[in-house]
Short mmCIF file of C-alpha atoms in Angstrom, two decimals:
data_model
loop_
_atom_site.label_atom_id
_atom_site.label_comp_id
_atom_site.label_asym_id
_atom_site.label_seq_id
_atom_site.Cartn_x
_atom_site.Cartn_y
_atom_site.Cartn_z
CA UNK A 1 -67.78 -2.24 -69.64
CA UNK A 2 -66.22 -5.92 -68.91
CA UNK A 3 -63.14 -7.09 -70.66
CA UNK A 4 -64.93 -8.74 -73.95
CA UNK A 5 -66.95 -5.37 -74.80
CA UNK A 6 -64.33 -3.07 -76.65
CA UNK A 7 -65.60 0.15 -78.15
CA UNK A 8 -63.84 1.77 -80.96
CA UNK A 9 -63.72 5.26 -77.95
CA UNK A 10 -62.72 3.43 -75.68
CA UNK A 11 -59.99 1.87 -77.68
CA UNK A 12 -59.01 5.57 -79.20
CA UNK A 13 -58.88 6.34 -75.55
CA UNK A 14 -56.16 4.10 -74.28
CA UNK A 15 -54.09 4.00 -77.45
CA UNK A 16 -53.95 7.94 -77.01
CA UNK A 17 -53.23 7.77 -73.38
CA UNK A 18 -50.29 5.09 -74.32
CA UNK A 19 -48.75 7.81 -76.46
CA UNK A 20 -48.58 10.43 -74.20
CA UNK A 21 -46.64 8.63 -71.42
CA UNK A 22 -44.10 7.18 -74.35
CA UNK A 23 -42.16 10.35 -74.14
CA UNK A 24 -41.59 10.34 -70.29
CA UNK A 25 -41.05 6.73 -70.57
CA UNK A 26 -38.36 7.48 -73.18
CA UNK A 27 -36.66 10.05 -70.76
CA UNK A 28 -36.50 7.83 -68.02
CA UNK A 29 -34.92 5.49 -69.59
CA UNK A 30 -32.53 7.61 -71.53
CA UNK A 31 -31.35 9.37 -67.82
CA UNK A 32 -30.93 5.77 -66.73
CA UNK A 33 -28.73 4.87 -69.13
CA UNK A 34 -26.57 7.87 -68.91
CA UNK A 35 -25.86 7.10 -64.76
CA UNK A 36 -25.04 3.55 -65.41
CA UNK A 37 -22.36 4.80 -68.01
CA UNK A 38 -21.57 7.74 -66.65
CA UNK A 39 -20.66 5.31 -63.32
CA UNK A 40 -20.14 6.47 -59.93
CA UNK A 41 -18.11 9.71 -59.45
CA UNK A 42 -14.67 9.89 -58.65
CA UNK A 43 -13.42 10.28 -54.93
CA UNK A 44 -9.70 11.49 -54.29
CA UNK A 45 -8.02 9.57 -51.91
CA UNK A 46 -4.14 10.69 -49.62
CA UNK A 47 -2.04 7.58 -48.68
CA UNK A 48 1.00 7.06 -47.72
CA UNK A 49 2.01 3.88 -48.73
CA UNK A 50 5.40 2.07 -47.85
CA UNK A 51 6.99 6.17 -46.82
CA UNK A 52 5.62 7.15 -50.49
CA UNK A 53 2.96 9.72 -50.76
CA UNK A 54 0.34 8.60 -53.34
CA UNK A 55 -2.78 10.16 -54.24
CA UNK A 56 -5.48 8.85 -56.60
CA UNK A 57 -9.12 9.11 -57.81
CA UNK A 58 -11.17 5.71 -56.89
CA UNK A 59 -14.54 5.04 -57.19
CA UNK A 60 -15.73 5.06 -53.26
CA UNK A 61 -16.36 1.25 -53.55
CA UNK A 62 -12.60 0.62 -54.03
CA UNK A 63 -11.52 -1.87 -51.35
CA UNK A 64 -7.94 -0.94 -49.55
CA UNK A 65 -6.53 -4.32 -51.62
CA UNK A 66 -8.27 -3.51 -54.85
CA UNK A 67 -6.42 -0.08 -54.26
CA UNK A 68 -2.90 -1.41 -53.58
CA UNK A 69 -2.78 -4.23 -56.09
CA UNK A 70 -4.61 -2.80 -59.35
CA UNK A 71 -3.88 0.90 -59.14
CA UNK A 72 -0.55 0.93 -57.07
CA UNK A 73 0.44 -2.71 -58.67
CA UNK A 74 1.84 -3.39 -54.79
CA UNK A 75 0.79 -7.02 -55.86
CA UNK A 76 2.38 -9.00 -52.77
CA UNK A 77 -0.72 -8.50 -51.04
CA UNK A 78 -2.46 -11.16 -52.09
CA UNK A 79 -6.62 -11.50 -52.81
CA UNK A 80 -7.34 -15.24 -51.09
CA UNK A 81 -11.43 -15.55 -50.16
CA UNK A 82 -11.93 -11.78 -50.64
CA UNK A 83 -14.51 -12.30 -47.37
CA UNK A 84 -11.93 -11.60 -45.10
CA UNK A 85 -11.42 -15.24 -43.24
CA UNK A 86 -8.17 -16.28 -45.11
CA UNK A 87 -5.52 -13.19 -43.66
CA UNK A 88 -3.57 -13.15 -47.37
CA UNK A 89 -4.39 -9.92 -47.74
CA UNK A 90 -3.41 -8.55 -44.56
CA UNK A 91 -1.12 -5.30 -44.37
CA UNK A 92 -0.45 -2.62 -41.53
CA UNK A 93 -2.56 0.26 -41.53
CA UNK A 94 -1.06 3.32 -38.71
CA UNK A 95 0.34 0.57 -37.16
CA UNK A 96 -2.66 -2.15 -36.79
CA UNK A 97 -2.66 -5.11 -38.76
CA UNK A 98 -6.64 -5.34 -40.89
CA UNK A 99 -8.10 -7.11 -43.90
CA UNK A 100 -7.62 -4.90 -46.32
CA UNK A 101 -10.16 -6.84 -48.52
CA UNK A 102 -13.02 -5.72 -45.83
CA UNK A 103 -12.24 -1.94 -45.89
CA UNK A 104 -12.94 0.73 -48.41
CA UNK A 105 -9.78 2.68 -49.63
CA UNK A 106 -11.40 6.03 -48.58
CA UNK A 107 -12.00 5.34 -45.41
CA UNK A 108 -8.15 5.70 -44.91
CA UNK A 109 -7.56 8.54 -46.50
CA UNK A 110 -4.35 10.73 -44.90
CA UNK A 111 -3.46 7.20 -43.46
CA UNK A 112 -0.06 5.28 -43.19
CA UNK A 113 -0.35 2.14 -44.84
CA UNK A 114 2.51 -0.68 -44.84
CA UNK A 115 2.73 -3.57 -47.53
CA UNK A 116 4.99 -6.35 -47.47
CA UNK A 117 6.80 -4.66 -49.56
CA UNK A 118 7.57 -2.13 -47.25
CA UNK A 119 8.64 -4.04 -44.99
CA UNK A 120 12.22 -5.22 -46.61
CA UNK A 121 13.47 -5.72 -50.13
CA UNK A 122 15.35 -9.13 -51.03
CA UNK A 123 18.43 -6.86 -50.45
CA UNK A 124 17.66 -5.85 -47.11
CA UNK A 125 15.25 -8.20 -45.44
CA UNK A 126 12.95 -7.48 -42.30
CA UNK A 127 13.65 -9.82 -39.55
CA UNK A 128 10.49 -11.76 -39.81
CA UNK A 129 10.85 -12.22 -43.46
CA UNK A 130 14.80 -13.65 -43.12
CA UNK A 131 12.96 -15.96 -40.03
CA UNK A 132 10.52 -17.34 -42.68
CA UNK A 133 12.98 -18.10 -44.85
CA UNK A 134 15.56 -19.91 -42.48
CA UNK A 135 12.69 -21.80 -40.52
CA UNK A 136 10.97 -22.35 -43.87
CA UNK A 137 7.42 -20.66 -42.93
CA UNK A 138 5.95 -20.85 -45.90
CA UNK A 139 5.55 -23.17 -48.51
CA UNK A 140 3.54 -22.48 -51.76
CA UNK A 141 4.22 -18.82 -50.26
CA UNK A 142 0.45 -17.30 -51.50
CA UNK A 143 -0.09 -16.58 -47.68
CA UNK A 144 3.07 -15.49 -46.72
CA UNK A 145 2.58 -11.81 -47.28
CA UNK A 146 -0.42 -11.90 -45.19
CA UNK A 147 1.22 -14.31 -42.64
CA UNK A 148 4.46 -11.67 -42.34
CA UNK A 149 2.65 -8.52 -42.22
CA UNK A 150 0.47 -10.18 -39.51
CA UNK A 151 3.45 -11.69 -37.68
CA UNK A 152 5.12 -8.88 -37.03
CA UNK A 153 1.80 -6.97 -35.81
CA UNK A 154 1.88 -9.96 -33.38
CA UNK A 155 4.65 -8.84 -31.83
CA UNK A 156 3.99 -5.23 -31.58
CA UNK A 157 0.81 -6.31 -30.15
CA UNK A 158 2.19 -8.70 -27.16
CA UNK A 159 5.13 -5.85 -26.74
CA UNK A 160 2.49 -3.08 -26.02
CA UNK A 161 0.69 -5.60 -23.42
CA UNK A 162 -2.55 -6.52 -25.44
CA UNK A 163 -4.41 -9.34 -24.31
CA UNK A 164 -5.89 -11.94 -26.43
CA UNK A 165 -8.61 -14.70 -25.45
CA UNK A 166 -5.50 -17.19 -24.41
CA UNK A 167 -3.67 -14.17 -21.79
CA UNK A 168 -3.64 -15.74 -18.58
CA UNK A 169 -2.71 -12.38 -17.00
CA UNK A 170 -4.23 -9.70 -18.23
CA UNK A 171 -1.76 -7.37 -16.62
CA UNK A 172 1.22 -9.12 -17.75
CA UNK A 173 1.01 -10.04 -21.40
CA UNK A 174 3.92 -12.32 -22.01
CA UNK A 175 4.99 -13.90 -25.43
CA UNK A 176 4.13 -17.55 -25.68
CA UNK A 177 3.43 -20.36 -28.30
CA UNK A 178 -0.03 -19.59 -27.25
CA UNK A 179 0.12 -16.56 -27.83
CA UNK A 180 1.07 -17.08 -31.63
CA UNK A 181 -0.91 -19.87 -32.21
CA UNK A 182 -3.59 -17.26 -31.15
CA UNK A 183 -3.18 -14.41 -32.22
CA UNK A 184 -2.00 -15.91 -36.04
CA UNK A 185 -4.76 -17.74 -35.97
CA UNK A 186 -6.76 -15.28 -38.76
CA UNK A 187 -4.66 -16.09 -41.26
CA UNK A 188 -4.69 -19.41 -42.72
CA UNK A 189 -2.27 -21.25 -44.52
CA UNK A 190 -3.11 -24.45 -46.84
CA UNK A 191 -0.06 -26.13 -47.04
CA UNK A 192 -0.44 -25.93 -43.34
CA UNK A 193 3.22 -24.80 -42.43
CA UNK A 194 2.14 -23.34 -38.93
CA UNK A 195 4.92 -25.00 -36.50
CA UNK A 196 7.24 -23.91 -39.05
CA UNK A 197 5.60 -20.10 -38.75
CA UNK A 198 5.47 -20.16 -34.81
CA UNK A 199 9.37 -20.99 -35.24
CA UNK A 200 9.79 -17.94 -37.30
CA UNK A 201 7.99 -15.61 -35.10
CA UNK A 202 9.45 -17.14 -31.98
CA UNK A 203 13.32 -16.89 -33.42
CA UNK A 204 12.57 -13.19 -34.50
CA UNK A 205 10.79 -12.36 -30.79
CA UNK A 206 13.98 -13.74 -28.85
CA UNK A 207 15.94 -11.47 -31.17
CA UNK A 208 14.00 -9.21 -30.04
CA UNK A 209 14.74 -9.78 -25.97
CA UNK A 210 18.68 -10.06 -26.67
#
């Protein structure tokens, strides 16, 4: 039978046939529906966050900074790109510096996580912080969370003899210019206060030697 020669069967046929898949049709759709509002299920999630135990429920897709800004309202971590090539949201996780934009919250669950908040109050400031201010490290101060956090990863880092692609001597890592320039280079800062930041980090690494 071609395409212009419709019987009245064979259109009884079809119609019929169209009627009995509506229901299944119908209860695909209706499950559908109910996962897209039901959403994805809940995960709980251990951190400890600045010495403060917190627990919560995220949705596994929950990035680290999504986790610490909108549900902890730690907002000094700061979202920049979000694609992890800008360093503002960089905090200290068990003692290594990351992006928290580029890591899922659960995948740190039972961790240690350090903020800039954590790391002084305007009462009692870290070291690195106090540098910024006196050497004036920052300027629209967007990236300076990022920029501290990662600064004073920097020097853990040289202190426990890690190379990076500038180390001359791979068995004697030694603080340098650099070094900084180096190792600081991940985070990015627009007003483009750098010599001001290596200052900073170079006042609070002598400190550091006294």
């Amino acid at each position: 039978m071609t395409a212009d020669h419709v019987t009245r069967r064979g259109l009884m046929q079809g119609g019929g046939a169209l009627l009995a898949a509506a229901p299944l049709a119908l209860q695909a759709q209706a499950a559908t529906t109910a996962s897209v509002s039901k959403g994805a299920p809940m995960t709980p999630v251990e951190l400890t966050v600045n010495g403060r135990e917190v627990h919560l429920q995220l949705d596994p897709r929950t990035s680290l900074l999504d986790a610490l800004r909108e549900h902890l309202k730690l907002t000094g971590t700061k979202k920049g790109c979000d694609h992890g090539q800008c360093g503002a949201c960089t905090v200290i996780v068990e003692g290594r510096r990351i992006n928290s934009c580029l890591t899922l919250a659960v995948m740190h669950d039972g961790e240690d996580v350090t903020t800039i908040e954590g790391l002084g109050t305007p009462e009692a400031l870290h070291p690195m912080q106090k540098a910024f201010i006196v050497h004036d490290g920052y300027q629209c101060g967007y990236c300076t969370p990022g920029q501290i956090c990662s600064a004073v990863s920097v020097l853990e880092e040289i202190k426990a003899g890690i190379p990076s692609h500038v180390t001359e001597d791979l068995d004697k890592v030694t603080f340098s210019a650099a070094e900084v320039r180096e190792r600081m280079s991940g985070n990015i800062c627009r007003c483009a206060a750098y010599s001001n930041i290596v200052a900073a980090i170079s006042d609070v690494a002598g400190e550091a030697e006294a």
